[in-house]
Tab-separated table of C-alpha atoms in Angstrom:
chain	number	residue	atom	x	y	z
L	1	MET	CA	103.784	-68.239	-95.504
L	2	VAL	CA	105.795	-68.726	-92.333
L	3	LEU	CA	109.528	-68.822	-93.004
L	4	ALA	CA	110.796	-69.383	-89.471
L	5	GLU	CA	112.010	-72.884	-90.345
L	6	LYS	CA	113.949	-71.725	-93.382
L	7	SER	CA	117.599	-70.772	-93.280
L	8	MET	CA	119.457	-67.692	-94.417
L	9	LYS	CA	120.837	-68.546	-97.839
L	10	ALA	CA	122.317	-66.629	-100.771
L	11	SER	CA	119.790	-65.836	-103.429
L	12	GLY	CA	121.484	-66.173	-106.810
L	13	GLY	CA	124.795	-66.779	-105.049
L	14	GLY	CA	125.063	-63.224	-103.800
L	15	LEU	CA	122.518	-61.603	-101.500
L	16	HIS	CA	121.638	-63.114	-98.152
L	17	THR	CA	117.881	-63.154	-97.739
L	18	VAL	CA	115.545	-65.052	-95.446
L	19	GLY	CA	114.796	-68.464	-96.865
L	20	GLY	CA	116.288	-67.429	-100.196
L	21	VAL	CA	113.335	-65.116	-100.907
L	22	THR	CA	112.662	-61.404	-100.509
L	23	LEU	CA	110.111	-60.870	-97.771
L	24	PHE	CA	109.234	-57.295	-98.699
L	25	PRO	CA	109.648	-56.863	-102.485
L	26	ILE	CA	109.122	-53.322	-103.712
L	27	ALA	CA	106.500	-54.310	-106.286
L	28	GLU	CA	104.258	-55.894	-103.655
L	29	TYR	CA	105.015	-53.634	-100.682
L	30	TRP	CA	105.323	-50.361	-102.603
L	31	TRP	CA	103.011	-48.703	-100.090
L	32	LEU	CA	105.452	-49.501	-97.282
L	33	TYR	CA	108.383	-47.917	-99.119
L	34	ALA	CA	106.242	-44.942	-100.155
L	35	GLY	CA	105.005	-44.419	-96.605
L	36	PHE	CA	108.526	-44.542	-95.208
L	37	THR	CA	109.742	-42.060	-97.844
L	38	ALA	CA	106.833	-39.725	-97.049
L	39	PHE	CA	107.693	-39.907	-93.337
L	40	VAL	CA	111.333	-39.043	-94.042
L	41	LEU	CA	110.398	-36.079	-96.233
L	42	ALA	CA	107.946	-34.840	-93.598
L	43	MET	CA	110.653	-35.014	-90.920
L	44	LEU	CA	113.052	-33.067	-93.126
L	45	VAL	CA	110.424	-30.394	-93.780
L	46	VAL	CA	109.779	-30.069	-90.049
L	47	ASP	CA	113.518	-29.958	-89.375
L	48	LEU	CA	114.298	-27.163	-91.841
L	49	GLY	CA	110.965	-25.340	-91.855
L	50	VAL	CA	110.289	-25.300	-88.115
L	51	PHE	CA	113.382	-25.931	-86.012
L	52	HIS	CA	115.971	-24.380	-88.338
L	53	ARG	CA	114.072	-21.614	-90.117
L	54	ARG	CA	116.743	-19.135	-89.117
L	55	GLU	CA	120.388	-19.807	-89.864
L	56	HIS	CA	122.446	-20.122	-86.713
L	57	ALA	CA	125.544	-21.888	-85.527
L	58	ILE	CA	124.625	-25.355	-84.253
L	59	SER	CA	125.954	-25.938	-80.764
L	60	ALA	CA	127.247	-29.325	-79.634
L	61	ARG	CA	124.346	-29.554	-77.151
L	62	GLU	CA	121.724	-28.950	-79.844
L	63	ALA	CA	123.446	-31.431	-82.135
L	64	LEU	CA	123.471	-34.037	-79.368
L	65	ARG	CA	119.718	-33.593	-78.875
L	66	TRP	CA	119.005	-34.076	-82.568
L	67	SER	CA	121.381	-37.047	-82.723
L	68	ALA	CA	119.435	-38.622	-79.858
L	69	VAL	CA	116.167	-37.965	-81.716
L	70	TRP	CA	117.358	-39.688	-84.903
L	71	VAL	CA	118.834	-42.633	-83.013
L	72	ALA	CA	115.599	-43.016	-81.021
L	73	LEU	CA	113.514	-42.927	-84.212
L	74	SER	CA	115.790	-45.577	-85.733
L	75	LEU	CA	115.346	-47.873	-82.734
L	76	VAL	CA	111.568	-47.339	-82.737
L	77	PHE	CA	111.470	-48.215	-86.425
L	78	ASN	CA	113.552	-51.315	-85.735
L	79	GLY	CA	110.975	-52.343	-83.148
L	80	LEU	CA	108.241	-51.881	-85.765
L	81	VAL	CA	110.215	-54.036	-88.200
L	82	TYR	CA	110.407	-56.789	-85.590
L	83	TRP	CA	106.699	-56.524	-84.782
L	84	TYR	CA	105.487	-56.443	-88.398
L	85	ALA	CA	107.819	-59.188	-89.650
L	86	SER	CA	106.937	-61.360	-86.646
L	87	SER	CA	103.222	-60.920	-87.278
L	88	LEU	CA	103.657	-62.093	-90.874
L	89	HIS	CA	106.425	-64.697	-90.669
L	90	GLY	CA	106.948	-65.559	-87.018
L	91	PRO	CA	109.194	-64.208	-84.238
L	92	ALA	CA	112.351	-65.963	-85.479
L	93	ILE	CA	112.232	-64.109	-88.780
L	94	GLY	CA	111.276	-60.866	-87.029
L	95	ARG	CA	114.286	-61.170	-84.719
L	96	GLN	CA	116.603	-61.920	-87.653
L	97	LEU	CA	115.431	-58.889	-89.627
L	98	ALA	CA	115.686	-56.653	-86.560
L	99	LEU	CA	119.287	-57.769	-86.009
L	100	GLN	CA	120.052	-57.165	-89.686
L	101	PHE	CA	118.635	-53.643	-89.453
L	102	LEU	CA	120.637	-52.933	-86.307
L	103	ALA	CA	123.870	-54.250	-87.858
L	104	GLY	CA	123.298	-52.315	-91.080
L	105	TYR	CA	122.475	-49.140	-89.195
L	106	ILE	CA	125.561	-49.402	-86.998
L	107	VAL	CA	127.809	-50.049	-90.001
L	108	GLU	CA	126.403	-47.153	-92.022
L	109	TYR	CA	126.392	-44.808	-89.037
L	110	THR	CA	129.940	-45.601	-87.963
L	111	LEU	CA	131.283	-45.464	-91.510
L	112	SER	CA	129.630	-42.049	-91.759
L	113	VAL	CA	132.031	-40.883	-89.079
L	114	ASP	CA	134.852	-41.145	-91.602
L	115	ASN	CA	132.879	-38.916	-93.953
L	116	MET	CA	132.657	-36.306	-91.205
L	117	PHE	CA	136.393	-35.750	-91.460
L	118	VAL	CA	135.928	-34.925	-95.157
L	119	PHE	CA	133.096	-32.510	-94.315
L	120	VAL	CA	135.396	-30.695	-91.887
L	121	VAL	CA	138.001	-30.305	-94.635
L	122	ILE	CA	135.390	-29.055	-97.149
L	123	PHE	CA	133.879	-26.455	-94.839
L	124	THR	CA	137.337	-25.261	-93.809
L	125	PHE	CA	138.559	-25.069	-97.408
L	126	PHE	CA	135.590	-22.982	-98.574
L	127	ALA	CA	135.456	-21.016	-95.287
L	128	VAL	CA	131.735	-21.742	-94.896
L	129	PRO	CA	130.340	-19.744	-91.954
L	130	SER	CA	129.142	-21.952	-89.110
L	131	GLN	CA	125.587	-20.590	-89.334
L	132	LEU	CA	125.324	-21.760	-92.979
L	133	GLN	CA	126.771	-25.234	-92.558
L	134	HIS	CA	123.448	-26.775	-91.530
L	135	ARG	CA	121.840	-25.518	-94.763
L	136	VAL	CA	124.575	-27.064	-96.898
L	137	LEU	CA	124.330	-30.369	-95.042
L	138	PHE	CA	120.516	-30.355	-95.325
L	139	TYR	CA	120.547	-30.187	-99.124
L	140	GLY	CA	123.524	-32.502	-99.184
L	141	ILE	CA	121.416	-35.071	-97.334
L	142	LEU	CA	118.611	-34.750	-99.893
L	143	GLY	CA	121.068	-35.477	-102.685
L	144	ALA	CA	122.561	-38.341	-100.700
L	145	LEU	CA	119.130	-39.964	-100.329
L	146	VAL	CA	118.621	-39.905	-104.089
L	147	PHE	CA	122.081	-41.292	-104.813
L	148	ARG	CA	121.720	-44.009	-102.175
L	149	ALA	CA	118.392	-45.134	-103.653
L	150	LEU	CA	120.050	-45.429	-107.076
L	151	PHE	CA	123.072	-47.264	-105.655
L	152	ILE	CA	120.885	-49.657	-103.678
L	153	GLY	CA	118.703	-50.396	-106.708
L	154	LEU	CA	121.792	-51.070	-108.822
L	155	GLY	CA	123.458	-53.045	-106.058
L	156	SER	CA	120.459	-55.327	-105.561
L	157	VAL	CA	120.864	-56.391	-109.199
L	158	LEU	CA	124.644	-56.611	-109.446
L	159	LEU	CA	125.221	-58.220	-106.064
L	160	SER	CA	122.901	-61.094	-106.914
L	161	TYR	CA	125.915	-62.553	-108.754
L	162	HIS	CA	128.559	-64.155	-106.567
L	163	ALA	CA	131.461	-62.960	-108.736
L	164	VAL	CA	130.345	-59.345	-108.275
L	165	VAL	CA	130.050	-59.902	-104.511
L	166	VAL	CA	133.654	-61.109	-104.419
L	167	VAL	CA	134.851	-58.097	-106.434
L	168	PHE	CA	133.081	-55.646	-104.126
L	169	GLY	CA	134.412	-57.516	-101.111
L	170	LEU	CA	137.952	-57.129	-102.394
L	171	VAL	CA	137.311	-53.426	-103.048
L	172	LEU	CA	136.186	-52.967	-99.439
L	173	MET	CA	139.276	-54.740	-98.150
L	174	VAL	CA	141.571	-52.585	-100.303
L	175	THR	CA	139.729	-49.464	-99.134
L	176	GLY	CA	140.251	-50.535	-95.530
L	177	VAL	CA	143.979	-50.964	-96.111
L	178	ARG	CA	144.166	-47.521	-97.758
L	179	MET	CA	142.313	-45.994	-94.806
L	180	LEU	CA	145.028	-47.307	-92.501
L	181	ARG	CA	147.591	-45.284	-94.443
L	182	HIS	CA	145.631	-42.066	-95.078
L	183	ASP	CA	143.478	-40.074	-92.664
L	184	GLY	CA	141.682	-38.028	-95.351
L	185	THR	CA	142.900	-34.649	-94.089
L	186	ASP	CA	145.049	-34.154	-97.208
L	187	THR	CA	141.939	-34.035	-99.412
L	188	ASP	CA	141.784	-30.987	-101.712
L	189	PRO	CA	138.112	-30.045	-102.295
L	190	GLY	CA	139.209	-27.611	-104.999
L	191	GLN	CA	140.173	-30.597	-107.173
L	192	ASN	CA	136.739	-32.177	-106.774
L	193	LEU	CA	135.288	-33.134	-110.177
L	194	LEU	CA	131.913	-31.475	-109.563
L	195	VAL	CA	133.568	-28.320	-108.246
L	196	ARG	CA	135.786	-28.009	-111.313
L	197	LEU	CA	132.852	-28.742	-113.622
L	198	THR	CA	130.707	-26.109	-111.891
L	199	LYS	CA	133.407	-23.475	-112.346
L	200	ARG	CA	133.534	-24.244	-116.078
L	201	ILE	CA	129.764	-24.055	-116.543
L	202	VAL	CA	128.849	-21.042	-114.402
L	203	PRO	CA	130.864	-18.104	-113.014
L	204	VAL	CA	131.500	-18.157	-109.296
L	205	THR	CA	131.356	-15.177	-106.956
L	206	GLY	CA	134.366	-14.347	-104.849
L	207	SER	CA	132.358	-14.114	-101.632
L	208	PHE	CA	129.260	-15.496	-99.934
L	209	HIS	CA	125.847	-13.946	-100.482
L	210	GLY	CA	124.053	-14.996	-97.333
L	211	ARG	CA	122.204	-18.290	-97.599
L	212	HIS	CA	121.985	-18.237	-101.403
L	213	PHE	CA	123.541	-20.865	-103.639
L	214	PHE	CA	123.071	-18.688	-106.737
L	215	VAL	CA	122.802	-14.917	-107.279
L	216	ASN	CA	122.266	-12.653	-110.280
L	217	LEU	CA	125.074	-10.152	-110.849
L	218	ASP	CA	125.130	-7.765	-113.815
L	219	GLY	CA	122.329	-9.710	-115.450
L	220	ARG	CA	124.177	-13.034	-115.247
L	221	ARG	CA	123.639	-15.954	-112.909
L	222	HIS	CA	126.561	-16.761	-110.618
L	223	ALA	CA	127.180	-19.644	-108.234
L	224	THR	CA	128.407	-18.792	-104.758
L	225	PRO	CA	131.103	-20.569	-102.717
L	226	LEU	CA	128.226	-22.078	-100.733
L	227	PHE	CA	127.150	-23.994	-103.836
L	228	LEU	CA	130.711	-25.162	-104.458
L	229	ALA	CA	130.807	-26.536	-100.916
L	230	LEU	CA	127.526	-28.347	-101.606
L	231	THR	CA	128.848	-29.935	-104.820
L	232	ALA	CA	131.987	-31.096	-102.996
L	233	ILE	CA	129.872	-32.702	-100.269
L	234	GLU	CA	127.631	-34.409	-102.838
L	235	MET	CA	130.649	-35.853	-104.617
L	236	SER	CA	132.155	-37.063	-101.345
L	237	ASP	CA	128.906	-38.903	-100.572
L	238	ILE	CA	128.905	-40.571	-103.994
L	239	VAL	CA	132.424	-41.830	-103.350
L	240	PHE	CA	131.440	-42.849	-99.825
L	241	ALA	CA	128.397	-44.772	-101.114
L	242	ILE	CA	130.644	-46.935	-103.303
L	243	ASP	CA	132.038	-48.431	-100.096
L	244	SER	CA	129.052	-48.250	-97.751
L	245	VAL	CA	126.301	-49.723	-99.970
L	246	PRO	CA	128.175	-52.983	-100.725
L	247	ALA	CA	129.042	-53.151	-97.013
L	248	ILE	CA	125.407	-53.324	-95.953
L	249	PHE	CA	124.580	-55.828	-98.701
L	250	ALA	CA	127.120	-58.102	-97.014
L	251	LEU	CA	124.865	-58.080	-93.947
L	252	THR	CA	121.430	-58.409	-95.572
L	253	GLY	CA	119.838	-58.742	-98.994
L	254	GLU	CA	116.396	-57.604	-97.848
L	255	PRO	CA	115.777	-54.344	-99.790
L	256	LEU	CA	113.581	-52.833	-97.075
L	257	ILE	CA	116.320	-53.292	-94.464
L	258	VAL	CA	119.049	-52.013	-96.787
L	259	PHE	CA	117.063	-48.904	-97.732
L	260	THR	CA	115.697	-47.941	-94.324
L	261	SER	CA	118.915	-48.508	-92.368
L	262	ASN	CA	120.821	-46.451	-94.947
L	263	VAL	CA	118.295	-43.621	-94.795
L	264	PHE	CA	118.256	-43.468	-90.997
L	265	ALA	CA	122.049	-43.379	-90.920
L	266	ILE	CA	122.108	-40.547	-93.480
L	267	LEU	CA	119.469	-38.582	-91.571
L	268	GLY	CA	121.720	-38.580	-88.534
L	269	LEU	CA	124.702	-37.313	-90.517
L	270	ARG	CA	124.061	-33.606	-90.005
L	271	SER	CA	123.694	-33.810	-86.238
L	272	LEU	CA	126.605	-36.225	-86.066
L	273	TYR	CA	128.781	-33.716	-87.913
L	274	PHE	CA	128.163	-30.932	-85.410
L	275	VAL	CA	128.773	-33.331	-82.520
L	276	LEU	CA	132.082	-34.529	-83.916
L	277	ALA	CA	133.368	-31.351	-85.586
L	278	ALA	CA	134.551	-29.895	-82.280
L	279	ALA	CA	136.068	-33.186	-81.127
L	280	VAL	CA	137.327	-34.524	-84.456
L	281	SER	CA	140.960	-34.237	-83.385
L	282	ARG	CA	140.355	-36.411	-80.319
L	283	PHE	CA	139.453	-39.553	-82.287
L	284	THR	CA	142.926	-39.974	-83.716
L	285	LEU	CA	142.715	-43.780	-83.867
L	286	LEU	CA	139.135	-44.057	-85.105
L	287	ARG	CA	140.141	-44.586	-88.712
L	288	PHE	CA	141.891	-47.807	-87.679
L	289	GLY	CA	138.611	-49.130	-86.290
L	290	LEU	CA	136.715	-48.063	-89.413
L	291	ALA	CA	139.392	-49.650	-91.599
L	292	GLY	CA	138.970	-52.851	-89.611
L	293	VAL	CA	135.194	-52.746	-90.189
L	294	LEU	CA	135.667	-52.386	-93.959
L	295	MET	CA	138.215	-55.203	-94.090
L	296	PHE	CA	136.018	-57.467	-91.946
L	297	ILE	CA	132.949	-56.860	-94.125
L	298	GLY	CA	135.005	-57.371	-97.272
L	299	LEU	CA	136.315	-60.649	-95.855
L	300	LYS	CA	132.750	-61.586	-94.969
L	301	MET	CA	131.633	-61.073	-98.575
L	302	VAL	CA	134.602	-62.894	-100.075
L	303	TRP	CA	135.007	-65.841	-97.696
L	304	LEU	CA	133.285	-65.899	-94.311
L	305	ASN	CA	129.707	-66.146	-95.608
L	306	GLN	CA	130.644	-69.272	-97.548
L	307	LEU	CA	131.879	-71.014	-94.381
L	308	PHE	CA	128.379	-71.098	-92.864
L	309	GLU	CA	125.311	-72.656	-94.414
L	310	ASP	CA	123.178	-69.746	-93.240
L	311	GLY	CA	125.831	-67.084	-93.822
L	312	PHE	CA	128.116	-65.577	-91.197
L	313	PRO	CA	125.985	-65.133	-88.030
L	314	ILE	CA	124.607	-61.598	-87.826
L	315	ALA	CA	125.027	-61.499	-84.032
L	316	TRP	CA	128.744	-62.240	-84.440
L	317	SER	CA	129.013	-59.491	-87.040
L	318	LEU	CA	127.429	-57.032	-84.630
L	319	GLY	CA	129.875	-57.981	-81.886
L	320	ILE	CA	132.941	-57.670	-84.122
L	321	ILE	CA	131.832	-54.310	-85.542
L	322	ALA	CA	131.069	-52.930	-82.079
L	323	ALA	CA	134.432	-54.154	-80.764
L	324	LEU	CA	136.384	-52.583	-83.633
L	325	VAL	CA	134.653	-49.201	-83.493
L	326	GLY	CA	134.308	-49.051	-79.711
L	327	GLY	CA	137.882	-50.205	-79.193
L	328	SER	CA	139.286	-47.534	-81.506
L	329	ILE	CA	137.251	-44.821	-79.751
L	330	VAL	CA	138.392	-45.949	-76.290
L	331	ALA	CA	141.984	-46.168	-77.508
L	332	SER	CA	141.740	-42.652	-79.007
L	333	LEU	CA	140.452	-41.195	-75.757
L	334	ALA	CA	143.113	-43.033	-73.763
L	335	VAL	CA	145.927	-41.764	-76.017
L	336	ASP	CA	144.473	-38.247	-75.913
L	337	GLY	CA	144.256	-38.407	-72.121
L	338	ARG	CA	147.881	-39.486	-71.756
L	339	GLY	CA	148.986	-36.737	-74.125
L	340	ARG	CA	147.193	-34.093	-72.080
L	341	ARG	CA	148.706	-35.350	-68.833
L	342	ARG	CA	152.183	-35.091	-70.329
L	343	ILE	CA	151.524	-31.505	-71.404
L	344	THR	CA	150.310	-30.517	-67.949
C-alpha cells in the first residue's frame, strides 16, 4: 500500500507515524530487526576482537577515524532506509523516514555528548588507566544496547497515550532547565546506586588487576575497581536513557527508526568519548545548547506537535537542533579563543 498521500498523524494521540500506521512493525519485519542486530554484534566483535585485541591508550587521531567510520555507516544505513521505504511506499515516505532517522540520530548523538562529561568524571574518580578505558566502554555499550531496547519497547507502549507524552515532555523541559544550572562535574560516582550495591554484595580489591573485572583472592571472588567503573557507567546510561528515549519518540513513532538511530548513536559513543575527553574543557557552553535541545523537544511533545496537522515539521526540527548545538559549540570555541588571547 502506498502511503505517500497520507499525512503524519499521532497514532493513539501520542506517537507520530506515517499515515497513522507503523510501516515496519516488529512482528512482520522481525527479520529486518534481527539482521540489523546481527550486523551490530558482528561489528562489535570485529572492533574488540580484531582492532582492539590489545589494550592501549586510544589516541585522538584513532578515535577520530573510528568516529568517522560510525558516522559513515549511519549515513549509509540512512540511505538504505530511504531506498527501501521508497521502493515499498513511494519516495515521499522514504524521504520522510530518512529525515526522521537523521533527526533522531543527531539528537541522540549530540545528547550523548553530555554523557561524555559524566564518563570523564567516572574514569577520573576510579583512576581507570587510559589503556583500559576502551574495554570498560565496550562492555558499557553492550549493556546500553540492552537497556535501550527495553526502554524503547516500553516507550512505544506508554507514549501511545497523549497524557504520557505530555508528562515526558514536561520532564524533558525540566531536565533542560536543570542542565542550565549544573554542568555535571560535581557528580560523585562513589554514591552511584549500582556501585554501592556491588560493594555490599561482593568484596572489592584495592587495586586494578589488569583487564579483569573479577579476580579470585584467597579462595573468594572479588570485584575490581574496573568493574565498579563499569557499573557506574551502566547506571549513568540508564539515567541518560530516561531523557533521550522520549526525546526521539517526539521526532518519530516508527520503531525501526527509533531503534536503529539509537543504536548507531550508542555505537559512536566510545570513539566520541576519546575525541572529546582531551577537549572537554573547551566546550564550556555546550551544555546550554544541549539544554536548549531538551527544552525544545519537550515543548514539541507538549505543544508544538498539536499546532500542525501533520506534527511539527521534521525539517524545522533538524534546523533548530543543529542551530542550538552548532551555536553553542561555536560560542564555546570563541570564548575559549578570547580567553587564550588574554592570557598571552
